[in-house]
Coordinates of C-alpha atoms in Angstrom, one line a residue:
X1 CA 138.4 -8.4 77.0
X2 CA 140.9 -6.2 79.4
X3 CA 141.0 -2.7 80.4
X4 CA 143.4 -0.4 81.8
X5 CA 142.6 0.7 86.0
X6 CA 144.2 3.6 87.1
X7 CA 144.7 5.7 90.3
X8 CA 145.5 8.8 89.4
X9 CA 147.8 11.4 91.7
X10 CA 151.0 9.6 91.3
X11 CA 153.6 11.8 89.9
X12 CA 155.9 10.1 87.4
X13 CA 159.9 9.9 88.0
X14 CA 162.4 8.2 87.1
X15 CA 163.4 6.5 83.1
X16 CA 161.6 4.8 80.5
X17 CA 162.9 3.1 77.6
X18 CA 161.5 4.0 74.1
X19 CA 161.4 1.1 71.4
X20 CA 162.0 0.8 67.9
X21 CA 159.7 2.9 65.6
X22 CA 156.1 1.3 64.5
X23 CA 155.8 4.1 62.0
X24 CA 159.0 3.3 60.3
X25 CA 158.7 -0.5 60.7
X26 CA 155.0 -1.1 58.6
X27 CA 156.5 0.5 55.3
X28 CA 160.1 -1.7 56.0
X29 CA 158.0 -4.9 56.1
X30 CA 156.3 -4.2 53.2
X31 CA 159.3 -3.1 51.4
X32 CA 160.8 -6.5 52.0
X33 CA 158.9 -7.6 49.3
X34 CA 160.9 -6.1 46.5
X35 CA 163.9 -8.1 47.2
X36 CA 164.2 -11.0 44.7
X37 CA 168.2 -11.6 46.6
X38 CA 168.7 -12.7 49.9
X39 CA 166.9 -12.0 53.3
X40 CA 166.7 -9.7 55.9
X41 CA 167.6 -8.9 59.5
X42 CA 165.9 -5.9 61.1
X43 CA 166.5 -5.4 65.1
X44 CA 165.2 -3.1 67.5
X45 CA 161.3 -4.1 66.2
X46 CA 158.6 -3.5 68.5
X47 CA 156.2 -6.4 69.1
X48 CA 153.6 -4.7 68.6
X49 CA 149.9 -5.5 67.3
X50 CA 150.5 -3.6 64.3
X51 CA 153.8 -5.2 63.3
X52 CA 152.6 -8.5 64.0
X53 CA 149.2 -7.9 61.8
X54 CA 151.5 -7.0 58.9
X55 CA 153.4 -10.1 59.4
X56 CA 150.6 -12.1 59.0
X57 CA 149.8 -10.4 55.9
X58 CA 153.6 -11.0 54.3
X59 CA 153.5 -14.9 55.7
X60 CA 150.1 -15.4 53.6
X61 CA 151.8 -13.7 50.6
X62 CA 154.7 -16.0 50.9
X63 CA 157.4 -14.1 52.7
X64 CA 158.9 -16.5 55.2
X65 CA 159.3 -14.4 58.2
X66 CA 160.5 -15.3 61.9
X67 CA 160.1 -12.9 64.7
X68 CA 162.1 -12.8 67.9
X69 CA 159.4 -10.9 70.0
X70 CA 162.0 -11.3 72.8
X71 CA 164.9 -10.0 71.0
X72 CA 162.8 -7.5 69.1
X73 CA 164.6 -9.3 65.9
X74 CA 162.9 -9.8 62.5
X75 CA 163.9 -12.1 60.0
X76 CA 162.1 -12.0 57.0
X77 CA 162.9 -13.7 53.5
X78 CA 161.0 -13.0 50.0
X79 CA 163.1 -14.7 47.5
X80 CA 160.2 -17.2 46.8
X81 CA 157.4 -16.3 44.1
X82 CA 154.7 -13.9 46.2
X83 CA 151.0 -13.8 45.7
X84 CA 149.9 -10.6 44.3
X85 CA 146.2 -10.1 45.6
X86 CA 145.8 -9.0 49.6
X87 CA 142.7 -10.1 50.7
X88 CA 140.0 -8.2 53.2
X89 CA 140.6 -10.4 55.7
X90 CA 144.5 -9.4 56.4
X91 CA 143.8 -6.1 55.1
X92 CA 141.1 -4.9 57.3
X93 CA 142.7 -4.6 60.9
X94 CA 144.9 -2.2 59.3
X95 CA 145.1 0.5 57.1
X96 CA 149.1 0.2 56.6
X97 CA 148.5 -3.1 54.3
X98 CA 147.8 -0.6 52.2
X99 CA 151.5 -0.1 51.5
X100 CA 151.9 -3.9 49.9
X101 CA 150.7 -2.3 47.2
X102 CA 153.5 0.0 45.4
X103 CA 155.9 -3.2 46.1
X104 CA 153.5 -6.1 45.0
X105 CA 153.2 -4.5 41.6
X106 CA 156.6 -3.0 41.1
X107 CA 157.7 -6.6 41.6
X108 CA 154.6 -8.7 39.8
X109 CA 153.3 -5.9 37.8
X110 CA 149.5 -7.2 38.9
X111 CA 148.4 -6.4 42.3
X112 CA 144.6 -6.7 43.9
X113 CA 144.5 -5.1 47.4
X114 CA 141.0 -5.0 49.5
X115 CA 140.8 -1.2 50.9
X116 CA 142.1 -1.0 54.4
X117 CA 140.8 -0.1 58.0
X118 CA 142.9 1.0 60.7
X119 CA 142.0 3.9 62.9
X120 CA 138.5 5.3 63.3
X121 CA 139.8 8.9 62.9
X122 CA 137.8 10.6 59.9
X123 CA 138.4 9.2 56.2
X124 CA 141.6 8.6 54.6
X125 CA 141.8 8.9 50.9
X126 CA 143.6 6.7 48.5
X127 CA 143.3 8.6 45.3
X128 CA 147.0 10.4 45.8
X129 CA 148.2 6.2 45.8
X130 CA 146.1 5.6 42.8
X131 CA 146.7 9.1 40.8
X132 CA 151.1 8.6 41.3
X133 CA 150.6 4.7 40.7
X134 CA 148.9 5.6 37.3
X135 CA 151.4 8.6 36.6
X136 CA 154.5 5.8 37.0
X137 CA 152.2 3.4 34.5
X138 CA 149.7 1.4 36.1
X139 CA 146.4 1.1 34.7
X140 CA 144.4 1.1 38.0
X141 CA 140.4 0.4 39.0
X142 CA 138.8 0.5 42.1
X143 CA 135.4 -1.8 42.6
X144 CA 133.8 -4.3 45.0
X145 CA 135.9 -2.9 48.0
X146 CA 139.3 -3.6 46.0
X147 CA 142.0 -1.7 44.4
X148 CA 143.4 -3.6 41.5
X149 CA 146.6 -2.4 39.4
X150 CA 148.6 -3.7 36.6
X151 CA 152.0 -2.7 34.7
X152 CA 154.0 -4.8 32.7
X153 CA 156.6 -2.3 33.7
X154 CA 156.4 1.1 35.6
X155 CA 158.2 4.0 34.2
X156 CA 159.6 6.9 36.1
X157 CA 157.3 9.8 36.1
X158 CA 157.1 13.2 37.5
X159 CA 154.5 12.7 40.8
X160 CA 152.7 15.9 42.7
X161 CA 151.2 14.8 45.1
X162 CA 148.3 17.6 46.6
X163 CA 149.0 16.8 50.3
X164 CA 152.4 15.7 51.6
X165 CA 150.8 12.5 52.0
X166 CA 153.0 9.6 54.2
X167 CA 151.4 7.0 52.7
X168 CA 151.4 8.0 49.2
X169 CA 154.6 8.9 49.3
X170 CA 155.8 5.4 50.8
X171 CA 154.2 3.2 49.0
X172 CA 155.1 5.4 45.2
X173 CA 158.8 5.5 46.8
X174 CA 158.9 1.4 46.6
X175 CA 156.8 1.4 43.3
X176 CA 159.0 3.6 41.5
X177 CA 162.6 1.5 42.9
X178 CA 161.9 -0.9 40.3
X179 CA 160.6 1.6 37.6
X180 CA 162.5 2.6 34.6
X181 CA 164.0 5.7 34.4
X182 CA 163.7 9.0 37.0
X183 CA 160.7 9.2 39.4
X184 CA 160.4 13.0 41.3
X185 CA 157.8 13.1 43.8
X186 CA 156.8 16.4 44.6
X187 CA 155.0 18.0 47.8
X188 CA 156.6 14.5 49.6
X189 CA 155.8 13.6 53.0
X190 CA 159.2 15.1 55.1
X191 CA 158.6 12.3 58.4
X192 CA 161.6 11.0 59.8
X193 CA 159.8 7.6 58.7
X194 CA 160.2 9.1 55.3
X195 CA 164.0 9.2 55.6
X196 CA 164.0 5.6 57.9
X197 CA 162.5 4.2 54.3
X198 CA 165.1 6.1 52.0
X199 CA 167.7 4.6 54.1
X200 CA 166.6 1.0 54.2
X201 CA 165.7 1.1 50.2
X202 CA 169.3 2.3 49.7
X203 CA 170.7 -0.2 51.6
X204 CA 169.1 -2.6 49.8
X205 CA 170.3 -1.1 46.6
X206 CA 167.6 1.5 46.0
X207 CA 168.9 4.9 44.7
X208 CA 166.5 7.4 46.8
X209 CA 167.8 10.9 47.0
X210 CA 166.1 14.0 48.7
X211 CA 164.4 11.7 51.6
X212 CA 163.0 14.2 54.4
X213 CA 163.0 17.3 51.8
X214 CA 159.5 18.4 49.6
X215 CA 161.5 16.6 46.5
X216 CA 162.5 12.8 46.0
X217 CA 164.0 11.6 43.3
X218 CA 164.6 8.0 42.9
X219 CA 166.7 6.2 39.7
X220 CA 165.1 2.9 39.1
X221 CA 167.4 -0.1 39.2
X222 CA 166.8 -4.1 38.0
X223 CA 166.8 -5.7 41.4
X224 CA 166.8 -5.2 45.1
X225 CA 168.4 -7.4 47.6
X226 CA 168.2 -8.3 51.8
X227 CA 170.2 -6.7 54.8
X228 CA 170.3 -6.1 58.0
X229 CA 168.9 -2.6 59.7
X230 CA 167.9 -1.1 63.0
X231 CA 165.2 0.5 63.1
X232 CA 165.2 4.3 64.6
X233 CA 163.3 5.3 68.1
X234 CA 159.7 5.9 67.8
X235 CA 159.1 9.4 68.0
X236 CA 155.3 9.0 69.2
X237 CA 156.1 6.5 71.9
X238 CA 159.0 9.3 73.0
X239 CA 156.6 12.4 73.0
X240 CA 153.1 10.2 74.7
X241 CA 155.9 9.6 77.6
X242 CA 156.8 13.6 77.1
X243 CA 153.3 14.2 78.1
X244 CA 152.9 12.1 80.7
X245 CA 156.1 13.5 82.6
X246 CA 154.4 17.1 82.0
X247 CA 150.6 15.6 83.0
X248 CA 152.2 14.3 86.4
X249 CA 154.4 17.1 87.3
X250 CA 156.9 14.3 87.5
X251 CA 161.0 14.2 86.2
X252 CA 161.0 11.6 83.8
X253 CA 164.4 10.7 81.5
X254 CA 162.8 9.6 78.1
X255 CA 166.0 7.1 76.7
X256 CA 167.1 6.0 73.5
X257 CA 165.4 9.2 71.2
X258 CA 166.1 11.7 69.2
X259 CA 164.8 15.3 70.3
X260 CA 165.1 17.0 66.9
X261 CA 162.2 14.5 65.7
X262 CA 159.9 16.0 68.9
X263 CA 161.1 19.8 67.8
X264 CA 157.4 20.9 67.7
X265 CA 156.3 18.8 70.8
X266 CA 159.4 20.0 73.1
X267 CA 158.5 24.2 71.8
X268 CA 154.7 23.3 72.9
X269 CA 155.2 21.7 76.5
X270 CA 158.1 24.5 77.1
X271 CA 155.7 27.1 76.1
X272 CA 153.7 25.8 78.6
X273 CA 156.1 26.3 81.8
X274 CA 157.9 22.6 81.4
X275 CA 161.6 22.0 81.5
X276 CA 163.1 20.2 78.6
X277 CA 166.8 19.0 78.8
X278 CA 168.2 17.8 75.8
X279 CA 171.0 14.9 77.4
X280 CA 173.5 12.5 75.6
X281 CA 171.0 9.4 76.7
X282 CA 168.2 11.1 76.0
X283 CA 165.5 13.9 76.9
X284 CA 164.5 14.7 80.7
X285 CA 161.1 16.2 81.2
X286 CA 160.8 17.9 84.5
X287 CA 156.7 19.1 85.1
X288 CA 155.3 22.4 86.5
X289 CA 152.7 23.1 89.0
X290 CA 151.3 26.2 86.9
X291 CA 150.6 25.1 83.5
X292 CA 150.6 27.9 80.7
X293 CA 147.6 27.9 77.8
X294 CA 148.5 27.2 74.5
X295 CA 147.3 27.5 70.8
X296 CA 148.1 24.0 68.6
X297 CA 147.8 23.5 65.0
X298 CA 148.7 20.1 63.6
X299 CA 150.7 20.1 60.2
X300 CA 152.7 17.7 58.6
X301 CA 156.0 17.2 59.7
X302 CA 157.5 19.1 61.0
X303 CA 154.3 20.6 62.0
X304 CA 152.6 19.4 65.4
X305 CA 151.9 15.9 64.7
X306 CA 148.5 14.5 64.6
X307 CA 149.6 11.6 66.4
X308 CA 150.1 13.5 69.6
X309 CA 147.0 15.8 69.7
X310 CA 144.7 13.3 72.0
X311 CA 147.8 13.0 73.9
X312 CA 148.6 16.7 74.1
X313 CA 144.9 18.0 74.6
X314 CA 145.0 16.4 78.2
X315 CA 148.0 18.8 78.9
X316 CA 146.1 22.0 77.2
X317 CA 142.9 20.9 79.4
X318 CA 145.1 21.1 82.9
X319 CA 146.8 24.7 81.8
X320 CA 145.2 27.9 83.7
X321 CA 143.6 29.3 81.0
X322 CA 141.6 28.7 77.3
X323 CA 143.5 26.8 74.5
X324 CA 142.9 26.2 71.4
X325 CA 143.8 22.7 69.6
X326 CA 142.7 23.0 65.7
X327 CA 143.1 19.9 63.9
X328 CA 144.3 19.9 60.0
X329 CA 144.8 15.9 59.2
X330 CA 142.4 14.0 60.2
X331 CA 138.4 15.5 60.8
X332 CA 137.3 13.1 63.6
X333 CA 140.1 13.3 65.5
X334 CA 138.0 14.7 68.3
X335 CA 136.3 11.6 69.5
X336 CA 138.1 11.2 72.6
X337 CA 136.9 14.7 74.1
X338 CA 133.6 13.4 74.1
X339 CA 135.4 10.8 76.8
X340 CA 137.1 13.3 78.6
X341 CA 133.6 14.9 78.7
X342 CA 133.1 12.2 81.1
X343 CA 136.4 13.0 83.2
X344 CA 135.0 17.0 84.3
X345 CA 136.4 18.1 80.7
X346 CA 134.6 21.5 79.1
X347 CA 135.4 22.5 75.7
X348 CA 133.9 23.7 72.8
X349 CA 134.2 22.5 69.1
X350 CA 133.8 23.9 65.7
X351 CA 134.4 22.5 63.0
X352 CA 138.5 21.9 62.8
X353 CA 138.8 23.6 66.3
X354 CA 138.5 22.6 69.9
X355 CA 138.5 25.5 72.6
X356 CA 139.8 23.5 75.8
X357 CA 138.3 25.4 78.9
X358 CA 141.6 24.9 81.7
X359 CA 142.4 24.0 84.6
X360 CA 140.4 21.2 84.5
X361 CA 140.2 18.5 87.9
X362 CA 139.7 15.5 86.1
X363 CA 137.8 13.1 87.8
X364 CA 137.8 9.6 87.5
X365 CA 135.0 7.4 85.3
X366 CA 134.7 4.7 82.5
X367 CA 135.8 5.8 79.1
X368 CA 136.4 4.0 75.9
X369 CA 139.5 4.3 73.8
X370 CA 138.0 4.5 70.0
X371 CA 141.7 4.4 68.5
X372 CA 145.3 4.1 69.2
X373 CA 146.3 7.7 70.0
X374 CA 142.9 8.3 71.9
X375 CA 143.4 5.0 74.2
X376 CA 146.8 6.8 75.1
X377 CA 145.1 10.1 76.1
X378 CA 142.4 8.6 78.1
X379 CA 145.2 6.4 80.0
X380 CA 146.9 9.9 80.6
X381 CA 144.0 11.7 81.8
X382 CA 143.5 9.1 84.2
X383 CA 147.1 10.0 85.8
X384 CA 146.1 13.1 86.7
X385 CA 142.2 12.6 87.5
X386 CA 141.1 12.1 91.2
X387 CA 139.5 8.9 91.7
X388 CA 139.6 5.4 89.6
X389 CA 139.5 5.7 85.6
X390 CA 139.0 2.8 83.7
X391 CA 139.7 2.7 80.0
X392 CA 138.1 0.1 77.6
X393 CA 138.7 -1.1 74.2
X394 CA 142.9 -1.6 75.1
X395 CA 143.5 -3.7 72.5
X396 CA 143.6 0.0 70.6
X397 CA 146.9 1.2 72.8
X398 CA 148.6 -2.3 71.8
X399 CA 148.5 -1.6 68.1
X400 CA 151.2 1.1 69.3
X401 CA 152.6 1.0 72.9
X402 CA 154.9 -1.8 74.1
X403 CA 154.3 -2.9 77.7
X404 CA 152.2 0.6 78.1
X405 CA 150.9 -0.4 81.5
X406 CA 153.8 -1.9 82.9
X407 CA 156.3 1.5 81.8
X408 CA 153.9 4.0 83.5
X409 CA 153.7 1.4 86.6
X410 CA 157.8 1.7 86.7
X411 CA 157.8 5.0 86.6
X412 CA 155.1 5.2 89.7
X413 CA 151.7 5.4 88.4
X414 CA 149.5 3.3 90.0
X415 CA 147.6 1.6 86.8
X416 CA 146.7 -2.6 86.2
X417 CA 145.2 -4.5 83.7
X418 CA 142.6 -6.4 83.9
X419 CA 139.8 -8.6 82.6
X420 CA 136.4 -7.2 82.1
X421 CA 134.7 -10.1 83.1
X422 CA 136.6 -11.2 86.0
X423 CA 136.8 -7.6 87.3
X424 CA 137.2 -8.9 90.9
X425 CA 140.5 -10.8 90.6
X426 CA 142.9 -7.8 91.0
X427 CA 146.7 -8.4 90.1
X428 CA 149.3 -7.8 92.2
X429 CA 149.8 -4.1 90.5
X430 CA 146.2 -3.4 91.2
X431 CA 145.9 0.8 91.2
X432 CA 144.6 0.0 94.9
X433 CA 147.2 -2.3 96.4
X434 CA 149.0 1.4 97.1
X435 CA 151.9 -0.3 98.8
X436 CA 153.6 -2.0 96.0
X437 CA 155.0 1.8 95.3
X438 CA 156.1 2.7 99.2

């Protein structure tokens, strides 16, 4: 077991590269299960815990799949007969198996799929998967920790979906490719991931329309076949890096993304006294010593994204003043304040809302990341805290960051990673071997 050492005080300058989107990749692999004709090349994939968990998954369904972790190069093939039933074991890591689902019975019309983990961020319903998959046909139960569906042949349907669910709407976008007739799914997810998945279905002969609007309408067709796509920057990687410009005070060139996916990020941090600058290559952060309070609401796209609240609570914590940080997705999304607790942190929560007491001189300690996005903030927090922090449970931050330690290190923090257990054995990038960074 490893965790994450950092020195904090280092300000952050220079570029960091931002890789393909997970987001976007989980419901392409999945998708790639629809195609009966010819295989697939998708580049720019991050090698990620995630994306290689999902892997593992298609290979024990019978997808032949090669991955060029080097060349960040997927090859994956699903013109064999597939298994229909996902079993706990590959389903439990994460809760994105879940999407194996829609395509699985589109394509067998029988499908058995153990209910997913992932996160520990507050409970995740499936009933808007279970209530469009039984509107396009599907006669659907749900015992014994399995979801189990069947459909000698989906039919098009009109879908409203309560919540502009992502993962409903993913996973009824595949389904209803290979349904008869017109499928509208109403109140759809609007994520750029959305509109990532429109384009790849289409490519591979799909007819999605309306991708990224409240409306998608897709025209069934008989059969899907393999390309080749490249994968779009990840959006969550891009704004995490935002953050950690602003955290630092530091003048840091975020390459290879798109800025009109961070709209509600880049209104945020600017409200808050930092400099954006939208460039050809990409977006430059440049920090402020004076941080402004601010009031954040997450909302589905293109609200305030869940996926950056840990991150962007560190930033509300160091402003000179009280902000609020109310959260609308997910209800234990929270759990890493209690960590920051331990870093000089004072705030107050009730129920849905968090009232961050600012400016706050985070100290160093040992903290524990309990998910992905909360690993990231901890990692953050420790950039600007006095002191050593040490963050546990890393394994969390792989399932979404790509060389996490080694970017912030390039752009000057002074962070390692280590091994629990031989915690005296300090690599050459040790937070206090100062002098690799003068």
């Amino acid at each position: 077991m490893e965790k994450m050492v950092i020195k904090g005080g280092r300000r952050l300058t220079g570029r960091v590269h931002i890789e393909g989107s997970k987001n976007a990749a989980l419901p392409i692999q999945a998708a790639s299960l629809l195609a009966t004709v010819g295989s697939f090349r998708l580049t720019n994939v991050p090698p990620l815990l995630d994306i290689i968990t999902m892997n593992r998954l298609l290979k024990f369904l019978g997808v032949a799949v090669a991955f060029d972790e080097a060349k960040h190069e997927l090859l994956l093939d699903a013109q064999q007969p597939v298994a229909n039933e996902a079993p706990f074991e590959y389903v439990d890591e994460m809760r994105a198996s879940l999407l194996v689902m829609g395509p699985l019975l589109a394509r067998t019309g029988h499908v058995k799929v153990a209910l997913p983990g992932g996160c520990a961020i507050g409970s995740r319903p499936i009933d808007l998967h279970i209530k469009g998959l039984t509107a396009l046909g599907a006669r659907v139960d749900q015992r014994d920790g399995y979801i189990e569906a069947r459909a000698d042949q989906l039919t098009g349907a009109r879908i409203y979906l309560d919540f502009p669910s992502v993962g409903a709407t993913e996973d009824l976008m595949m389904a209803a490719t290979r349904a008869t007739g017109i499928t509208t799914i109403e109140n759809a997810a609007r994520e750029p991931e959305i509109i990532e998945l429109a384009n790849f279905l289409n490519k591979m002969g799909a007819r999605v329309h309306g991708a990224g609007t409240a409306v998608i309408r897709i025209q069934g067709v008989n059969f899907l076949h393999g390309c080749e796509f490249r994968l779009m920057p990840d959006r969550i990687e891009a704004g995490t890096f935002m953050i950690a410009a602003a955290i630092t005070n530091g003048d840091v060139l975020v390459a290879d993304t798109i800025a009109e996916h961070n709209a509600s990020l880049i209104a945020k941090i600017e409200e808050m006294g930092v400099t954006v600058i939208r460039q050809d290559d990409g977006i430059r952060v440049l920090g402020t010593a004076v941080l402004l309070p601010t009031n954040i609401k997450t909302m589905p796209y293109p609200g305030f994204p869940t996926d950056l609240q840990p991150q962007i609570s560190v930033l509300q914590l160091l402003a000179n003043g009280v902000s609020t940080l109310d959260e609308r997705i997910f209800e234990k999304r929270f759990m890493h304040l209690e960590e920051l607790r331990r870093m000089n942190a004072k705030f107050q929560i009730s129920g849905p809302v968090a009232v961050l007491d600012g400016p706050t001189e985070f100290s160093g300690a040992e903290v524990t990341a309990s998910d992905l996005r909360a690993g990231a903030a901890l990692v953050l927090a420790g950039l600007a805290a006095k002191g050593i922090t040490q963050v546990r449970n890393v394994t969390e931050i792989d399932r979404g960051y790509y060389h996490f330690q080694e970017k912030l290190y390039a752009l000057g923090a002074l962070i390692d990673r280590i091994d629990i257990v031989d915690k005296y054995k300090l690599s050459p990038g040790h937070p206090t071997n100062e002098t690799n960074h003068d």
